[in-house]
Amino acid sequence: MKKIIVAGGAGFIGSHLVDRLLTRQDIETLVVVDNLWTGEISNLAHIRDQRLKIEIHDIETFQTDVKFDEVYHLASPAAPQIYSSEPVRTIAANVLGAMRLREIMKDGGTFCYVSTSEVYGDPLVSPQPEDYRGSVDCTGPRSSYDEGKRCTEAFLFECHRVYGMKIKVIRPFNVYGPRTKPDDGRAVSNFVTQALTGKPITVYGSGNQSRSWGYISDIIEGMKRYFWRDGIDFCGPLNIGNNREIPVLKVAEYVAALVPGSEIIFLPPPPQDPTNRCPDLTLGQRILPGWTCGIPYEEGIKLTMKWFAESIDIQNSNEALFTHLRENGLLAQSAV
Ligand code: UDP
């Protein structure tokens, strides 16, 4: 039976991963370590499984006598407005977090790291294969995240090369879905919550910049197959994402069309906002045959909107809007 630790397990992706891990029967304990910087304890509140233990702590200074068979490192903010406002903490969570996790991993254990497509920076080739080295400004305003993730990858690949540590590294592309925080500042969560609360939908820059939007359940399915289900012996890095690249403005317009009365406004772009991003999935198709991000953004946004609509404080909401959402299947009948 396995002992597992998930750093960042109360976060958006982390909590969905914990749900999926707990469907395994070969796990004795699953320890979540999360300092709740961007994670939420409510993301785990539905779990009734005695194997789950939650520790509210920074991963980089987490103390334990236990050694773990599998380590999952997701302890990092992912929203530019959050990581760029606390860069030291962002670098520490990724790099020092990885170093601490290595110390508490059993010899022969597996270190699974959720890196990011941001390692490609503002890419000059499209789509981006895993061997593309990226176009990142190591002194720029996104560097704490981009270079923090890149340094953590460097740390893990060197541990693999020099000490034979077993590692698995994925690079997810713009993941969205239920349990993103309404105030986390990311595109889909911003657009959906803005529309639902009658605020203008904020497009930064022209909106022509594009991303490849990956719905959470597709991403988690890829992670499950790669990290544990299929017995894969490949250290990565592996792109995980939806390779349908869509401009930000198109996403905003789609959200606006779902919610009558929505207005789109244009605001200045954040510094060094990447112009494009799209995963090359050639390697993914070889390593994970049969896996695909099958949920298109149109459907994923409706599912996300439904979740937000059910979570937002509806006392303050517009009843006509919620009637519209219910009638269009965007809100459960039971949510008044
Ligand atoms: N974006 C936007 N309005 C928002 C939030 C984000 O236009 O309210 C843009 C942002 O400038 C970027 C894209 O949407 O071009 C994706 O931003 P996000 O923060 O979700 O992800 P990342 O920048 O890390 O790809």
Short mmCIF file of C-alpha atoms in Angstrom, two decimals, residues 93-277:
data_model
loop_
_atom_site.label_atom_id
_atom_site.label_comp_id
_atom_site.label_asym_id
_atom_site.label_seq_id
_atom_site.Cartn_x
_atom_site.Cartn_y
_atom_site.Cartn_z
CA ALA A 93 6.93 27.24 -3.53
CA ASN A 94 8.12 25.70 -6.77
CA VAL A 95 11.86 25.31 -6.31
CA LEU A 96 12.26 24.95 -2.55
CA GLY A 97 9.01 22.97 -2.47
CA ALA A 98 10.51 20.46 -4.91
CA MET A 99 13.70 20.22 -2.85
CA ARG A 100 11.74 19.54 0.33
CA LEU A 101 9.52 16.98 -1.39
CA ARG A 102 12.57 15.13 -2.65
CA GLU A 103 13.84 14.85 0.93
CA ILE A 104 10.61 13.24 2.12
CA MET A 105 10.27 10.87 -0.83
CA LYS A 106 11.23 7.22 -0.35
CA ASP A 107 14.27 5.92 -2.23
CA GLY A 108 12.83 4.53 -5.43
CA GLY A 109 9.71 6.72 -5.17
CA THR A 110 8.22 8.69 -8.05
CA PHE A 111 8.20 12.49 -8.21
CA CYS A 112 5.34 13.86 -10.33
CA TYR A 113 5.54 17.55 -11.18
CA VAL A 114 2.83 19.71 -12.68
CA SER A 115 4.86 22.27 -14.60
CA THR A 116 3.30 24.65 -17.13
CA SER A 117 3.08 25.63 -20.78
CA GLU A 118 4.47 28.97 -19.57
CA VAL A 119 7.92 27.40 -19.83
CA TYR A 120 7.55 28.23 -23.55
CA GLY A 121 7.11 31.93 -22.71
CA ASP A 122 5.89 33.92 -25.72
CA PRO A 123 6.57 31.12 -28.21
CA LEU A 124 8.12 31.74 -31.60
CA VAL A 125 7.03 28.35 -32.97
CA SER A 126 3.51 26.97 -33.06
CA PRO A 127 2.37 24.49 -31.95
CA GLN A 128 4.99 23.98 -29.25
CA PRO A 129 6.62 20.55 -29.03
CA GLU A 130 8.23 19.53 -25.76
CA ASP A 131 11.73 20.05 -27.17
CA TYR A 132 11.03 23.69 -28.00
CA ARG A 133 13.20 25.63 -25.57
CA GLY A 134 10.91 28.58 -25.26
CA SER A 135 11.14 32.32 -25.47
CA VAL A 136 11.18 33.48 -21.87
CA ASP A 137 12.47 36.72 -20.38
CA CYS A 138 14.32 35.62 -17.26
CA THR A 139 14.30 39.20 -15.93
CA GLY A 140 10.69 40.01 -16.87
CA PRO A 141 7.50 40.40 -14.84
CA ARG A 142 6.36 36.82 -15.42
CA SER A 143 9.74 35.32 -14.59
CA SER A 144 9.00 34.22 -11.01
CA TYR A 145 6.49 31.74 -12.38
CA ASP A 146 8.07 30.90 -15.73
CA GLU A 147 11.59 30.58 -14.41
CA GLY A 148 10.44 29.09 -11.10
CA LYS A 149 8.81 26.30 -13.09
CA ARG A 150 11.77 26.01 -15.46
CA CYS A 151 14.22 25.82 -12.56
CA THR A 152 12.10 23.15 -10.90
CA GLU A 153 12.14 21.16 -14.12
CA ALA A 154 15.93 21.62 -14.23
CA PHE A 155 16.23 20.43 -10.63
CA LEU A 156 14.13 17.32 -11.34
CA PHE A 157 15.82 16.40 -14.61
CA GLU A 158 19.24 16.78 -13.00
CA CYS A 159 18.16 14.58 -10.08
CA HIS A 160 16.96 12.07 -12.64
CA ARG A 161 20.14 12.20 -14.71
CA VAL A 162 22.67 12.33 -11.89
CA TYR A 163 20.98 10.36 -9.08
CA GLY A 164 18.53 8.20 -11.03
CA MET A 165 15.47 9.72 -9.37
CA LYS A 166 12.21 8.62 -10.98
CA ILE A 167 10.36 11.68 -12.24
CA LYS A 168 7.31 12.49 -14.34
CA VAL A 169 6.81 16.04 -15.58
CA ILE A 170 3.78 17.43 -17.37
CA ARG A 171 3.13 20.83 -18.92
CA PRO A 172 -0.58 21.66 -18.85
CA PHE A 173 -1.99 24.36 -21.13
CA ASN A 174 -4.51 26.94 -19.77
CA VAL A 175 -6.65 24.71 -17.61
CA TYR A 176 -10.08 25.98 -16.57
CA GLY A 177 -13.25 24.64 -14.99
CA PRO A 178 -15.07 24.24 -11.68
CA ARG A 179 -13.12 25.24 -8.54
CA THR A 180 -11.21 28.06 -10.18
CA LYS A 181 -11.48 31.02 -7.83
CA PRO A 182 -13.84 33.78 -8.95
CA ASP A 183 -11.22 36.40 -8.06
CA ASP A 184 -8.15 34.59 -9.34
CA GLY A 185 -7.91 36.86 -12.36
CA ARG A 186 -7.70 34.25 -15.10
CA ALA A 187 -9.54 34.66 -18.36
CA VAL A 188 -12.32 32.07 -18.19
CA SER A 189 -13.08 32.56 -14.48
CA ASN A 190 -13.05 36.35 -14.91
CA PHE A 191 -15.31 36.32 -17.95
CA VAL A 192 -17.82 33.93 -16.44
CA THR A 193 -18.07 35.64 -13.06
CA GLN A 194 -18.18 39.08 -14.66
CA ALA A 195 -21.05 38.02 -16.91
CA LEU A 196 -22.96 36.38 -14.05
CA THR A 197 -22.63 39.40 -11.79
CA GLY A 198 -23.54 41.98 -14.43
CA LYS A 199 -20.04 43.46 -14.70
CA PRO A 200 -18.28 44.23 -18.00
CA ILE A 201 -16.22 41.38 -19.44
CA THR A 202 -12.62 42.61 -19.41
CA VAL A 203 -10.55 41.74 -22.47
CA TYR A 204 -6.92 42.73 -22.06
CA GLY A 205 -5.32 44.19 -25.18
CA SER A 206 -6.92 43.44 -28.52
CA GLY A 207 -8.09 39.97 -27.54
CA ASN A 208 -6.29 38.55 -30.58
CA GLN A 209 -3.81 36.77 -28.32
CA SER A 210 -4.69 33.10 -28.25
CA ARG A 211 -4.62 30.22 -25.82
CA SER A 212 -5.49 26.53 -25.94
CA TRP A 213 -8.17 26.03 -23.32
CA GLY A 214 -8.09 22.68 -21.52
CA TYR A 215 -11.11 21.59 -19.52
CA ILE A 216 -10.16 20.23 -16.10
CA SER A 217 -11.60 16.71 -16.45
CA ASP A 218 -9.69 16.13 -19.71
CA ILE A 219 -6.47 17.34 -18.11
CA ILE A 220 -6.98 15.17 -15.02
CA GLU A 221 -7.68 12.13 -17.20
CA GLY A 222 -4.35 12.70 -18.99
CA MET A 223 -2.57 13.09 -15.67
CA LYS A 224 -4.10 9.89 -14.29
CA ARG A 225 -3.03 7.85 -17.33
CA TYR A 226 0.47 9.28 -17.30
CA PHE A 227 1.18 9.47 -13.59
CA TRP A 228 -0.17 6.12 -12.46
CA ARG A 229 -2.75 4.21 -14.50
CA ASP A 230 -0.80 3.05 -17.52
CA GLY A 231 2.52 2.10 -15.87
CA ILE A 232 4.34 4.53 -18.15
CA ASP A 233 8.10 4.72 -17.83
CA PHE A 234 8.75 8.13 -19.34
CA CYS A 235 10.15 11.06 -17.39
CA GLY A 236 8.64 13.75 -19.62
CA PRO A 237 8.23 16.57 -20.13
CA LEU A 238 4.82 15.91 -21.64
CA ASN A 239 2.39 18.50 -23.00
CA ILE A 240 -1.15 18.03 -21.73
CA GLY A 241 -3.78 20.24 -23.31
CA ASN A 242 -6.36 20.92 -25.94
CA ASN A 243 -4.72 21.82 -29.25
CA ARG A 244 -7.63 23.92 -30.46
CA GLU A 245 -6.18 27.42 -30.19
CA ILE A 246 -8.76 30.18 -29.69
CA PRO A 247 -8.32 33.97 -29.38
CA VAL A 248 -9.23 35.47 -26.02
CA LEU A 249 -11.80 37.77 -27.64
CA LYS A 250 -13.65 34.80 -29.10
CA VAL A 251 -13.95 33.26 -25.63
CA ALA A 252 -15.20 36.57 -24.24
CA GLU A 253 -17.78 36.85 -27.03
CA TYR A 254 -18.93 33.30 -26.43
CA VAL A 255 -19.46 33.99 -22.70
CA ALA A 256 -21.21 37.28 -23.51
CA ALA A 257 -23.59 35.49 -25.86
CA LEU A 258 -24.60 33.08 -23.09
CA VAL A 259 -25.60 35.85 -20.69
CA PRO A 260 -27.99 38.48 -22.06
CA GLY A 261 -26.98 42.08 -21.43
CA SER A 262 -23.24 41.33 -21.19
CA GLU A 263 -20.85 44.01 -22.30
CA ILE A 264 -17.21 43.56 -23.36
CA ILE A 265 -14.67 46.25 -22.54
CA PHE A 266 -11.02 46.44 -23.59
CA LEU A 267 -8.31 47.16 -21.02
CA PRO A 268 -4.54 47.56 -21.45
CA PRO A 269 -2.69 44.25 -21.80
CA PRO A 270 -0.64 42.96 -18.88
CA PRO A 271 3.12 43.23 -19.40
CA GLN A 272 4.64 40.61 -21.68
CA ASP A 273 1.34 38.84 -22.25
CA PRO A 274 2.18 35.90 -24.56
CA THR A 275 0.67 36.28 -28.02
CA ASN A 276 -0.08 32.60 -28.58
CA ARG A 277 0.11 29.14 -27.08
#
